[in-house]
Coordinates of C-alpha atoms in Angstrom, one line a residue:
Chain E
X1265 CA 12.8 22.7 39.3
X1266 CA 10.0 25.2 38.8
X1267 CA 8.1 24.3 35.7
X1268 CA 5.4 26.2 33.8
X1269 CA 2.9 24.4 31.6
X1270 CA 0.7 25.8 28.9
X1271 CA -1.9 23.8 27.1
X1272 CA -3.8 21.2 29.2
X1273 CA -5.7 19.3 26.6
X1274 CA -5.8 15.5 26.1
X1275 CA -2.0 15.4 25.7
X1276 CA -0.9 18.2 28.0
X1277 CA -2.9 17.3 31.0
X1278 CA -1.4 13.8 31.7
X1279 CA 2.0 15.1 30.8
X1280 CA 1.7 18.0 33.4
X1281 CA 0.5 15.5 36.0
X1282 CA 3.5 13.2 35.4
X1283 CA 5.8 16.2 36.2
X1284 CA 3.9 16.9 39.4
X1285 CA 4.1 13.3 40.4
X1286 CA 7.8 13.4 39.8
X1287 CA 8.0 16.0 42.5
X1288 CA 8.4 19.1 40.4
X1289 CA 6.8 22.4 41.4
X1290 CA 4.3 23.2 38.6
X1291 CA 2.4 26.3 37.5
X1292 CA -0.1 26.1 34.7
X1293 CA -1.8 28.5 32.4
X1294 CA -5.0 27.5 30.5
X1295 CA -7.0 29.7 28.1
X1296 CA -10.0 27.7 29.3
X1297 CA -9.8 28.0 33.1
X1298 CA -11.8 24.8 33.6
X1299 CA -8.9 22.9 31.9
X1300 CA -6.7 23.8 34.9
X1301 CA -9.0 22.3 37.5
X1302 CA -7.6 18.8 37.7
X1303 CA -4.1 20.2 37.8
X1304 CA -4.9 22.6 40.6
X1305 CA -6.5 19.7 42.5
X1306 CA -3.2 17.8 42.1
X1307 CA -1.1 20.7 43.5
X1308 CA -0.3 23.0 40.6
X1309 CA -0.6 26.8 41.0
X1310 CA -2.4 28.9 38.4
X1311 CA -0.9 31.8 36.4
X1312 CA -2.9 34.6 34.9
X1313 CA -1.0 34.8 31.7
X1314 CA 1.8 33.1 29.8
X1315 CA 4.0 36.1 30.6
X1316 CA 3.3 35.8 34.4
X1317 CA 3.8 32.0 34.2
X1318 CA 7.2 32.5 32.6
X1319 CA 8.3 35.0 35.2
X1320 CA 8.3 32.3 37.9
X1321 CA 9.5 29.3 35.8
X1322 CA 12.9 27.8 35.1
X1323 CA 11.4 25.8 32.2
X1324 CA 8.2 26.6 30.3
X1325 CA 6.5 23.9 28.3
X1326 CA 3.8 24.3 25.7
X1327 CA 1.4 21.8 24.2
X1328 CA -1.2 23.5 22.0
X1329 CA -2.8 22.7 18.7
X1330 CA -1.7 25.1 15.9
X1331 CA 1.3 27.2 14.9
X1332 CA -0.7 30.4 15.6
X1333 CA -1.4 29.1 19.2
X1334 CA 2.3 28.6 19.8
X1335 CA 3.1 32.0 18.4
X1336 CA 0.5 33.6 20.6
X1337 CA 1.5 32.0 23.9
X1338 CA 5.2 32.5 23.3
X1339 CA 5.5 35.7 21.4
X1340 CA 2.1 37.4 21.8
X1341 CA 1.3 40.5 23.8
X1342 CA 1.1 38.5 27.1
X1343 CA 3.5 35.9 25.8
X1344 CA 6.2 34.0 27.5
X1345 CA 8.9 36.1 25.9
X1346 CA 7.8 39.2 28.0
X1347 CA 8.1 37.4 31.3
X1348 CA 10.9 34.9 31.0
X1349 CA 14.3 35.5 32.4
X1350 CA 17.4 34.9 30.2
X1351 CA 18.2 31.2 30.4
X1352 CA 14.7 30.1 31.0
X1353 CA 14.2 27.1 28.7
X1354 CA 11.1 26.8 26.4
X1355 CA 10.0 23.3 25.3
X1356 CA 7.3 23.1 22.7
X1357 CA 5.6 19.7 22.5
X1358 CA 3.1 20.9 19.9
X1359 CA 3.2 19.6 16.3
X1360 CA 3.5 22.8 14.2
X1361 CA 5.2 24.1 11.1
X1362 CA 9.0 23.5 11.1
X1363 CA 9.6 26.8 9.4
X1364 CA 7.6 28.7 12.0
X1365 CA 9.4 26.8 14.7
X1366 CA 12.8 28.1 13.5
X1367 CA 11.4 31.7 13.4
X1368 CA 10.0 31.4 16.9
X1369 CA 13.3 29.9 18.2
X1370 CA 15.2 32.8 16.6
X1371 CA 12.9 35.4 18.2
X1372 CA 13.4 33.7 21.7
X1373 CA 17.2 33.3 21.2
X1374 CA 17.4 37.1 20.6
X1375 CA 16.3 37.4 24.3
X1376 CA 18.6 34.6 25.4
X1377 CA 15.7 32.2 25.9
X1378 CA 16.7 28.8 24.5
X1379 CA 14.0 26.7 22.9
X1380 CA 13.6 23.0 22.0
X1381 CA 11.0 21.8 19.6
X1382 CA 9.9 18.5 21.0
X1383 CA 6.9 17.1 19.2
X1384 CA 5.7 13.7 20.5
X1385 CA 4.4 10.5 19.0
X1386 CA 2.3 8.0 21.0
X1387 CA -1.0 9.8 21.3
X1388 CA -3.2 10.1 24.4
X1389 CA -2.2 6.6 25.6
X1390 CA 1.5 7.4 25.3
X1391 CA 0.9 10.6 27.3
X1392 CA -1.0 8.8 30.0
X1393 CA 1.6 6.0 30.4
X1394 CA 4.6 8.3 29.9
X1395 CA 5.8 6.2 27.0
X1396 CA 5.9 8.9 24.4
X1397 CA 8.6 9.2 21.7
X1398 CA 9.9 12.8 21.8
X1399 CA 11.7 14.1 18.7
X1400 CA 13.9 17.0 19.7
X1401 CA 15.4 19.9 17.8
X1402 CA 17.7 22.5 19.4
X1403 CA 21.0 22.7 21.1
X1404 CA 22.5 19.6 22.6
X1405 CA 23.4 21.3 25.9
X1406 CA 19.9 22.6 26.4
X1407 CA 18.5 19.1 25.7
X1408 CA 21.0 17.8 28.3
X1409 CA 19.6 20.1 30.9
X1410 CA 16.0 19.3 30.0
X1411 CA 16.5 15.6 29.6
X1412 CA 15.5 14.5 33.1
X1413 CA 12.2 16.3 32.6
X1414 CA 11.6 14.7 29.3
X1415 CA 12.4 11.3 30.8
X1416 CA 9.3 11.8 33.1
X1417 CA 7.1 12.0 29.9
X1418 CA 8.5 9.6 27.4
X1419 CA 10.5 6.4 26.9
X1420 CA 12.5 7.5 24.0
X1421 CA 14.1 10.9 23.5
X1422 CA 15.8 11.4 20.1
X1423 CA 17.9 14.4 19.4
X1424 CA 17.5 15.1 15.7
X1425 CA 19.6 18.2 15.2
X1426 CA 19.1 22.0 15.2
X1427 CA 15.9 24.0 15.7
X1428 CA 13.0 22.7 13.7
X1429 CA 14.4 19.2 13.1
X1430 CA 12.2 17.7 15.8
X1431 CA 9.2 19.1 13.8
X1432 CA 10.7 17.7 10.6
X1433 CA 11.1 14.2 12.2
X1434 CA 7.5 14.5 13.4
X1435 CA 6.5 15.3 9.8
X1436 CA 8.3 12.2 8.6
X1437 CA 6.5 10.2 11.3
X1438 CA 3.1 11.4 10.2
X1439 CA 4.0 10.9 6.5
X1440 CA 5.0 7.3 7.1
X1441 CA 2.0 6.4 9.3
X1442 CA -0.5 8.1 7.0
X1443 CA 0.7 6.4 3.8
X1444 CA 0.7 3.1 5.7
X1445 CA -2.9 3.8 6.7
X1446 CA -3.8 4.3 3.0
X1447 CA -2.0 1.0 2.2
X1448 CA -3.9 -0.7 5.0
X1449 CA -7.2 0.7 3.8
X1450 CA -6.5 -0.3 0.2
X1451 CA -5.4 -3.9 1.3
X1452 CA -8.5 -4.5 3.5
X1453 CA -10.8 -2.9 0.9
X1454 CA -9.5 -5.3 -1.8
X1455 CA -9.9 -8.3 0.5
X1456 CA -13.5 -7.3 1.5
X1457 CA -14.4 -6.7 -2.2
X1458 CA -13.5 -10.3 -2.8
X1459 CA -15.5 -11.6 0.1
X1460 CA -12.7 -12.0 2.6
X1461 CA -13.2 -11.2 6.2
X1462 CA -11.3 -8.0 7.0
X1463 CA -10.4 -9.1 10.5
X1464 CA -8.9 -12.4 9.1
X1465 CA -6.9 -10.5 6.5
X1466 CA -5.6 -8.3 9.2
X1467 CA -4.7 -11.3 11.4
X1468 CA -2.9 -13.0 8.5
X1469 CA -1.0 -9.8 7.6
X1470 CA 0.0 -9.2 11.2
X1471 CA 2.0 -12.4 11.1
X1472 CA 4.5 -11.3 8.5
X1473 CA 6.5 -8.4 6.9
X1474 CA 3.3 -6.4 6.4
X1475 CA 2.8 -6.2 10.2
X1476 CA 2.7 -2.7 11.6
X1477 CA 1.2 -0.7 14.5
X1478 CA -1.1 1.0 11.9
X1479 CA -2.4 -2.4 10.8
X1480 CA -2.8 -3.4 14.4
X1481 CA -4.6 -0.3 15.6
X1482 CA -6.3 1.3 12.6
X1483 CA -6.6 -2.0 10.7
X1484 CA -8.7 -3.3 13.6
X1485 CA -11.0 -0.3 13.5
X1486 CA -11.3 -0.5 9.8
X1487 CA -12.2 -4.2 10.1
X1488 CA -14.8 -3.3 12.7
X1489 CA -16.1 -0.2 10.8
X1490 CA -15.4 1.7 14.0
X1491 CA -14.9 5.3 12.8
X1492 CA -16.0 7.1 15.9
X1493 CA -13.8 10.0 16.9
X1494 CA -10.3 8.8 17.9
X1495 CA -7.3 10.1 16.1
X1496 CA -9.3 12.8 14.3
X1497 CA -8.7 13.1 10.5
X1498 CA -8.5 16.9 10.7
X1499 CA -5.4 16.8 12.9
X1500 CA -3.7 14.5 10.5
X1501 CA -4.8 16.7 7.7
X1502 CA -3.0 19.6 9.4
X1503 CA 0.1 17.6 9.8
X1504 CA 0.1 16.5 6.2
X1505 CA 0.0 20.1 5.3
X1506 CA 3.4 20.6 7.0
X1507 CA 4.7 17.5 5.2
X1508 CA 3.7 18.8 1.8
X1509 CA 4.9 22.3 2.5
X1510 CA 8.3 20.9 3.4
X1511 CA 8.2 18.8 0.2
X1512 CA 7.3 21.7 -2.0
X1513 CA 10.0 23.9 -0.6
X1514 CA 12.5 21.2 -1.2
X1515 CA 11.2 20.3 -4.6
X1516 CA 10.5 16.8 -3.5
X1517 CA 7.6 14.9 -5.0
X1518 CA 5.7 12.8 -2.5
X1519 CA 2.9 11.2 -4.5
X1520 CA 1.6 8.8 -1.9
X1521 CA 1.5 11.6 0.7
X1522 CA -0.5 13.7 -1.8
X1523 CA -3.0 10.8 -2.2
X1524 CA -3.6 10.7 1.6
X1525 CA -3.9 14.5 1.7
X1526 CA -6.7 14.3 -0.9
X1527 CA -8.5 11.6 1.1
X1528 CA -8.3 13.6 4.4
X1529 CA -9.4 16.8 2.6
X1530 CA -12.4 14.8 1.3
X1531 CA -13.3 13.6 4.9
X1532 CA -13.1 17.2 6.1
X1533 CA -15.2 18.4 3.1
X1534 CA -17.8 15.8 4.0
X1535 CA -18.1 17.0 7.5
X1536 CA -16.3 14.0 8.9
X1537 CA -13.3 15.8 10.2
X1538 CA -13.6 14.3 13.7
X1539 CA -13.9 10.8 12.4
X1540 CA -11.1 8.4 13.1
X1541 CA -8.4 7.8 10.4
X1542 CA -9.9 4.4 10.0
X1543 CA -12.6 6.0 7.9
X1544 CA -10.1 6.0 5.0
X1545 CA -11.3 2.5 4.1
X1546 CA -14.7 3.9 3.3
X1547 CA -13.2 6.4 0.8
X1548 CA -11.2 3.6 -0.9
X1549 CA -14.3 1.5 -1.2
X1550 CA -16.2 4.5 -2.7
X1551 CA -13.4 5.4 -5.0
X1552 CA -13.2 8.9 -3.4
X1553 CA -9.6 9.8 -3.9
X1554 CA -10.1 13.5 -3.6
Chain K
X605 CA 2.7 -39.7 5.1
X606 CA 4.3 -39.8 1.7
X607 CA 4.9 -36.3 0.5
X608 CA 6.0 -35.1 -3.0
X609 CA 7.6 -31.6 -3.3
X610 CA 8.2 -29.7 -6.5
X611 CA 10.2 -26.4 -6.6
X612 CA 13.3 -26.5 -4.4
X613 CA 14.4 -22.8 -4.6
X614 CA 15.2 -20.5 -1.8
X615 CA 11.8 -21.0 -0.2
X616 CA 11.0 -24.6 -1.2
X617 CA 14.3 -26.2 -0.2
X618 CA 14.1 -25.3 3.6
X619 CA 10.4 -26.1 3.6
X620 CA 11.1 -29.6 2.2
X621 CA 13.9 -30.1 4.7
X622 CA 11.5 -29.3 7.6
X623 CA 9.1 -32.0 6.4
X624 CA 12.0 -34.6 6.2
X625 CA 13.1 -33.6 9.7
X626 CA 9.6 -34.1 11.0
X627 CA 9.9 -37.7 9.9
X628 CA 7.8 -37.6 6.7
X629 CA 8.8 -39.7 3.7
X630 CA 9.7 -37.2 0.9
X631 CA 10.1 -37.5 -2.8
X632 CA 11.2 -34.4 -4.8
X633 CA 11.1 -33.3 -8.4
X634 CA 13.3 -30.4 -9.6
X635 CA 13.5 -29.1 -13.1
X636 CA 17.2 -28.2 -12.4
X637 CA 18.5 -31.6 -11.0
X638 CA 21.2 -29.9 -9.0
X639 CA 18.5 -28.2 -6.9
X640 CA 17.6 -31.7 -5.6
X641 CA 21.1 -32.6 -4.3
X642 CA 20.8 -31.3 -0.8
X643 CA 17.4 -33.0 -0.4
X644 CA 18.7 -36.3 -1.7
X645 CA 21.6 -36.0 0.8
X646 CA 19.0 -35.5 3.5
X647 CA 17.1 -38.7 2.6
X648 CA 14.6 -37.6 -0.1
X649 CA 14.0 -39.8 -3.2
X650 CA 14.0 -38.3 -6.6
X651 CA 11.2 -38.5 -9.1
X652 CA 11.6 -38.2 -12.9
X653 CA 8.5 -36.1 -13.5
X654 CA 5.7 -34.3 -11.6
X655 CA 3.4 -37.1 -12.8
X656 CA 5.6 -39.9 -11.5
X657 CA 6.1 -38.0 -8.2
X658 CA 2.3 -37.7 -7.8
X659 CA 1.8 -41.4 -8.4
X660 CA 3.6 -42.2 -5.2
X661 CA 2.5 -39.3 -3.0
X662 CA -0.4 -38.7 -0.6
X663 CA 0.2 -35.0 -0.7
X664 CA 1.9 -33.0 -3.5
X665 CA 3.4 -29.6 -2.6
X666 CA 4.5 -27.0 -5.1
X667 CA 6.5 -23.9 -4.6
X668 CA 7.5 -22.3 -8.0
X669 CA 7.7 -18.8 -9.3
X670 CA 5.0 -18.0 -11.8
X671 CA 1.5 -18.9 -12.7
X672 CA 2.7 -20.6 -15.8
X673 CA 5.1 -22.8 -13.8
X674 CA 2.2 -23.9 -11.5
X675 CA 0.1 -24.7 -14.5
X676 CA 2.9 -26.7 -16.1
X677 CA 3.8 -28.9 -13.2
X678 CA 0.2 -29.5 -12.2
X679 CA -1.7 -29.6 -15.5
X680 CA 1.0 -30.0 -18.2
X681 CA 1.8 -33.1 -20.3
X682 CA 3.9 -34.7 -17.5
X683 CA 1.9 -32.9 -14.8
X684 CA 0.7 -34.0 -11.4
X685 CA -2.9 -34.4 -12.7
X686 CA -1.8 -37.4 -14.8
X687 CA -0.2 -39.3 -11.9
X688 CA -2.2 -38.5 -8.8
X689 CA -4.8 -40.8 -7.4
X690 CA -8.2 -39.5 -6.5
X691 CA -7.9 -38.0 -3.0
X692 CA -4.3 -37.0 -3.3
X693 CA -4.0 -33.4 -1.9
X694 CA -2.2 -30.7 -3.9
X695 CA -0.9 -27.7 -1.9
X696 CA 0.5 -24.8 -3.8
X697 CA 2.7 -22.4 -1.8
X698 CA 3.5 -20.3 -4.9
X699 CA 2.3 -16.7 -5.1
X700 CA 0.3 -16.7 -8.4
X701 CA -2.8 -15.2 -10.0
X702 CA -5.9 -15.8 -7.8
X703 CA -8.0 -16.2 -11.0
X704 CA -5.7 -18.9 -12.4
X705 CA -5.6 -20.6 -9.0
X706 CA -9.4 -21.1 -9.2
X707 CA -9.2 -22.5 -12.7
X708 CA -6.4 -24.9 -11.7
X709 CA -8.3 -26.0 -8.6
X710 CA -11.4 -26.7 -10.8
X711 CA -9.4 -28.7 -13.3
X712 CA -8.0 -30.8 -10.4
X713 CA -11.3 -31.1 -8.7
X714 CA -12.7 -32.7 -11.9
X715 CA -10.4 -35.6 -11.2
X716 CA -11.2 -35.7 -7.5
X717 CA -7.8 -34.1 -6.6
X718 CA -8.5 -31.5 -3.9
X719 CA -6.2 -28.4 -3.9
X720 CA -5.3 -25.8 -1.4
X721 CA -3.8 -22.5 -2.4
X722 CA -1.4 -21.7 0.4
X723 CA 0.9 -18.7 -0.4
X724 CA 3.2 -17.8 2.4
X725 CA 4.6 -14.6 4.0
X726 CA 7.9 -14.4 5.9
X727 CA 10.5 -14.8 3.2
X728 CA 13.6 -17.0 3.2
X729 CA 14.1 -16.4 6.9
X730 CA 10.6 -17.5 7.7
X731 CA 11.1 -20.6 5.5
X732 CA 14.4 -21.5 7.3
X733 CA 12.9 -21.0 10.8
X734 CA 9.5 -22.5 10.0
X735 CA 7.8 -19.3 11.1
X736 CA 5.9 -18.6 7.9
X737 CA 2.4 -17.3 7.8
X738 CA 0.4 -19.5 5.5
X739 CA -2.8 -18.0 3.9
X740 CA -5.0 -20.9 2.8
X741 CA -7.8 -21.1 0.3
X742 CA -9.8 -24.3 -0.2
X743 CA -12.1 -26.7 1.6
X744 CA -11.9 -26.7 5.4
X745 CA -11.8 -30.5 5.6
X746 CA -8.9 -30.7 3.2
X747 CA -7.1 -28.1 5.3
X748 CA -7.8 -30.1 8.4
X749 CA -6.1 -33.1 6.9
X750 CA -3.1 -31.0 5.7
X751 CA -2.8 -28.9 8.9
X752 CA -0.2 -31.1 10.7
X753 CA 2.1 -30.8 7.6
X754 CA 1.6 -27.0 7.4
X755 CA 2.4 -26.7 11.1
X756 CA 5.9 -28.1 10.3
X757 CA 6.4 -25.0 8.1
X758 CA 4.7 -22.1 9.6
X759 CA 3.6 -20.6 12.9
X760 CA 0.3 -19.2 11.7
X761 CA -2.1 -21.0 9.4
X762 CA -5.1 -18.8 8.4
X763 CA -8.0 -20.3 6.5
X764 CA -9.3 -17.4 4.4
X765 CA -12.1 -19.2 2.5
X766 CA -12.7 -21.0 -0.8
X767 CA -10.2 -21.6 -3.6
X768 CA -8.2 -18.5 -4.5
X769 CA -8.8 -16.7 -1.3
X770 CA -5.3 -17.6 0.0
X771 CA -3.9 -15.9 -3.1
X772 CA -6.2 -12.9 -2.6
X773 CA -5.0 -12.6 1.1
X774 CA -1.4 -12.7 -0.2
X775 CA -2.2 -10.0 -2.7
X776 CA -3.6 -7.9 0.2
X777 CA -0.4 -8.6 2.1
X778 CA 1.9 -7.5 -0.8
X779 CA -0.3 -4.4 -1.3
X780 CA 0.0 -3.3 2.3
X781 CA 3.7 -4.0 2.6
X782 CA 4.6 -2.3 -0.7
X783 CA 2.5 0.9 0.0
X784 CA 4.2 1.0 3.4
X785 CA 7.6 0.7 1.7
X786 CA 6.6 3.7 -0.5
X787 CA 5.6 5.7 2.6
X788 CA 8.8 4.7 4.4
X789 CA 10.9 5.8 1.4
X790 CA 9.0 9.1 1.2
X791 CA 9.4 9.7 4.9
X792 CA 13.1 9.0 5.0
X793 CA 13.7 10.9 1.8
X794 CA 12.0 14.0 3.3
X795 CA 14.1 13.8 6.4
X796 CA 17.3 13.3 4.4
X797 CA 16.5 16.3 2.2
X798 CA 16.3 18.4 5.3
X799 CA 19.6 17.2 6.6
X800 CA 18.4 14.6 9.1
X801 CA 20.1 11.3 9.6
X802 CA 17.9 8.6 8.0
X803 CA 18.9 6.1 10.7
X804 CA 17.9 8.5 13.5
X805 CA 14.6 9.2 11.8
X806 CA 14.0 5.4 11.5
X807 CA 14.9 5.0 15.2
X808 CA 12.5 7.8 16.3
X809 CA 9.6 6.4 14.1
X810 CA 10.1 2.9 15.4
X811 CA 9.1 4.1 18.8
X812 CA 5.6 5.1 17.9
X813 CA 2.5 4.4 15.8
X814 CA 4.6 4.6 12.6
X815 CA 6.5 1.5 13.7
X816 CA 6.4 -1.4 11.2
X817 CA 8.3 -4.4 10.1
X818 CA 8.9 -2.6 6.8
X819 CA 10.4 0.4 8.5
X820 CA 12.5 -2.0 10.6
X821 CA 13.8 -4.1 7.8
X822 CA 13.6 -2.0 4.6
X823 CA 14.0 1.3 6.4
X824 CA 17.3 0.1 7.8
X825 CA 18.5 -0.8 4.3
X826 CA 17.2 2.5 2.9
X827 CA 19.1 4.4 5.7
X828 CA 22.3 2.4 4.9
X829 CA 21.8 2.6 1.1
X830 CA 22.0 -1.1 1.0
X831 CA 20.2 -2.0 -2.2
X832 CA 22.0 -5.3 -3.0
X833 CA 19.8 -8.2 -4.1
X834 CA 17.5 -9.2 -1.3
X835 CA 13.8 -9.1 -1.8
X836 CA 14.0 -8.5 -5.5
X837 CA 11.9 -5.7 -6.9
X838 CA 10.9 -7.8 -9.9
X839 CA 9.1 -10.3 -7.7
X840 CA 7.1 -7.6 -6.0
X841 CA 6.4 -6.1 -9.4
X842 CA 4.8 -9.5 -10.4
X843 CA 2.8 -9.6 -7.2
X844 CA 1.5 -6.0 -7.7
X845 CA 0.4 -7.1 -11.1
X846 CA -2.0 -9.6 -9.4
X847 CA -3.2 -6.9 -7.0
X848 CA -4.0 -4.4 -9.8
X849 CA -5.6 -7.2 -11.9
X850 CA -7.9 -8.0 -9.0
X851 CA -8.6 -4.3 -8.5
X852 CA -9.4 -3.7 -12.1
X853 CA -11.8 -6.7 -12.3
X854 CA -13.6 -5.4 -9.2
X855 CA -13.7 -1.8 -10.3
X856 CA -11.7 -0.7 -7.3
X857 CA -9.3 2.2 -7.6
X858 CA -6.0 1.7 -5.6
X859 CA -4.1 4.8 -6.2
X860 CA -1.2 4.1 -3.8
X861 CA -0.7 0.7 -5.2
X862 CA -0.6 2.2 -8.7
X863 CA 2.2 4.5 -7.6
X864 CA 4.3 1.7 -6.3
X865 CA 3.7 -0.3 -9.5
X866 CA 5.1 2.6 -11.5
X867 CA 8.1 2.8 -9.2
X868 CA 8.8 -1.0 -9.5
X869 CA 8.3 -0.8 -13.3
X870 CA 10.9 2.0 -13.4
X871 CA 13.4 -0.1 -11.4
X872 CA 12.9 -3.0 -13.8
X873 CA 13.2 -0.7 -16.8
X874 CA 16.5 0.7 -15.4
X875 CA 17.9 -2.9 -15.2
X876 CA 17.6 -2.9 -11.4
X877 CA 15.1 -5.7 -11.2
X878 CA 17.2 -7.7 -8.8
X879 CA 17.8 -4.7 -6.4
X880 CA 16.2 -4.8 -3.0
X881 CA 12.9 -3.0 -2.5
X882 CA 14.9 -0.5 -0.4
X883 CA 16.0 1.1 -3.8
X884 CA 12.6 2.8 -3.7
X885 CA 14.1 5.7 -1.7
X886 CA 16.4 6.5 -4.6
X887 CA 13.5 6.8 -6.9
X888 CA 11.7 9.1 -4.5
X889 CA 14.8 11.3 -4.2
X890 CA 15.1 11.5 -8.0
X891 CA 11.4 12.2 -8.5
X892 CA 11.0 9.1 -10.7
X893 CA 7.5 8.1 -10.1
X894 CA 7.1 6.1 -13.2

């Protein structure tokens, strides 16, 4: 199958390489041409625009940062919509606004271009090892066609429902993990304040019902005071924006999510937007809740 | 070794049975005599008071509900302190106030009775299967003597530090798990509000960095609307009281913990104190944050 891939960052690059390795014919488009170099070296061809890329693809995949980026590469002046044949499938792996996703899917559907929203969980390591969880919104038959491609990228493909529900599930994912990060930070900060070793507290908690991947990964960084850029706070801040927008529209109060939002806003305001989420523990210790 | 055990409830009974099975000579004291029946059937002898129990024990273990219960059985008129020989080790598995634990340990130390605070995590299943995590505060040499007994009860024994630090670690444990439960409830409630299947959201989230034992266990109950008595909300409410008392004394603000406290207080106020923690999702959906 001829695949086009747009967005060759820390997530997109390893994903595109997995598709090449699986034997698919791949064309790529990168706004920063140097990002395409490792793909070209591995056998991908280069396209001059999203539109041109789409013209020669059966499936177009996007993995960019913001809602506006997805809108530009799909619907913009040189966008996929102007090159894609009817029936070409668009799969967007980006984490963007669920509401915008529905609008984009509708615009594509008007040209008979089916779209799947397919945000992922698992981070750079999950992308490298093809063990991502992929949360999919869109038509079941489109997913059935795309499934063999997604299986090259992740170990768990979950169909959530209609357009936008993949993004909503991703919002739920970010909400659960971020509130858990706040709880982890509060728990370790309390222990440290009473003279306990944060690493030992983490070890004890990992043995019981408080065990979590967040405690394992971010709890370890909190205990070691390792806040160097990893899962950057500003990206989580963006994601929590989607969470709270959804909550506001639905009239649902999410007080713990609001607390974490204030924490992340504070990190951004202090110029620490690229610090790892583990930096939350420092805010708890300082009493900076917003 | 001759062991005395006080408190034969849902946690204490299986723990006492494990000690018997390991070949230890066991005497028990139960305020409700019927609680001692299964132990007597398994070979334990009965004592008429904590004091009398202590007089014939090398190690006295307690597993009761509240701080006042521990104070009564250890320091009360018929308490362990009046029967124990110098050197008899007291091990308290109850989850109680860290500050009170230190006072109790000091009162016992004045009679040369060493104490370990050893609250556990793992719940009834962990007690039945001897897979508890035991968080220990007290002297290292006392723990070294008691370790073979604790190994009969748990799979992970973590020495946190001096008297009370076991209880502080347990407070950290409850804090982390309860905030995670709030985040899980908020995440599933958001998905449900947007028409997603809570079970599918849980399944997707379990595949990535949002995975946790809380999501696995309580998330499942939340998805199934199974709030029947399990891990009763009132017990967590008690534990969060210790958390917030510690935080207040240390001048540490724990906003997410405070949110969960308000939720649990609300459950208790609504006469739902024996409902499972999974009932949090209903409060999120109703917007009852306190």
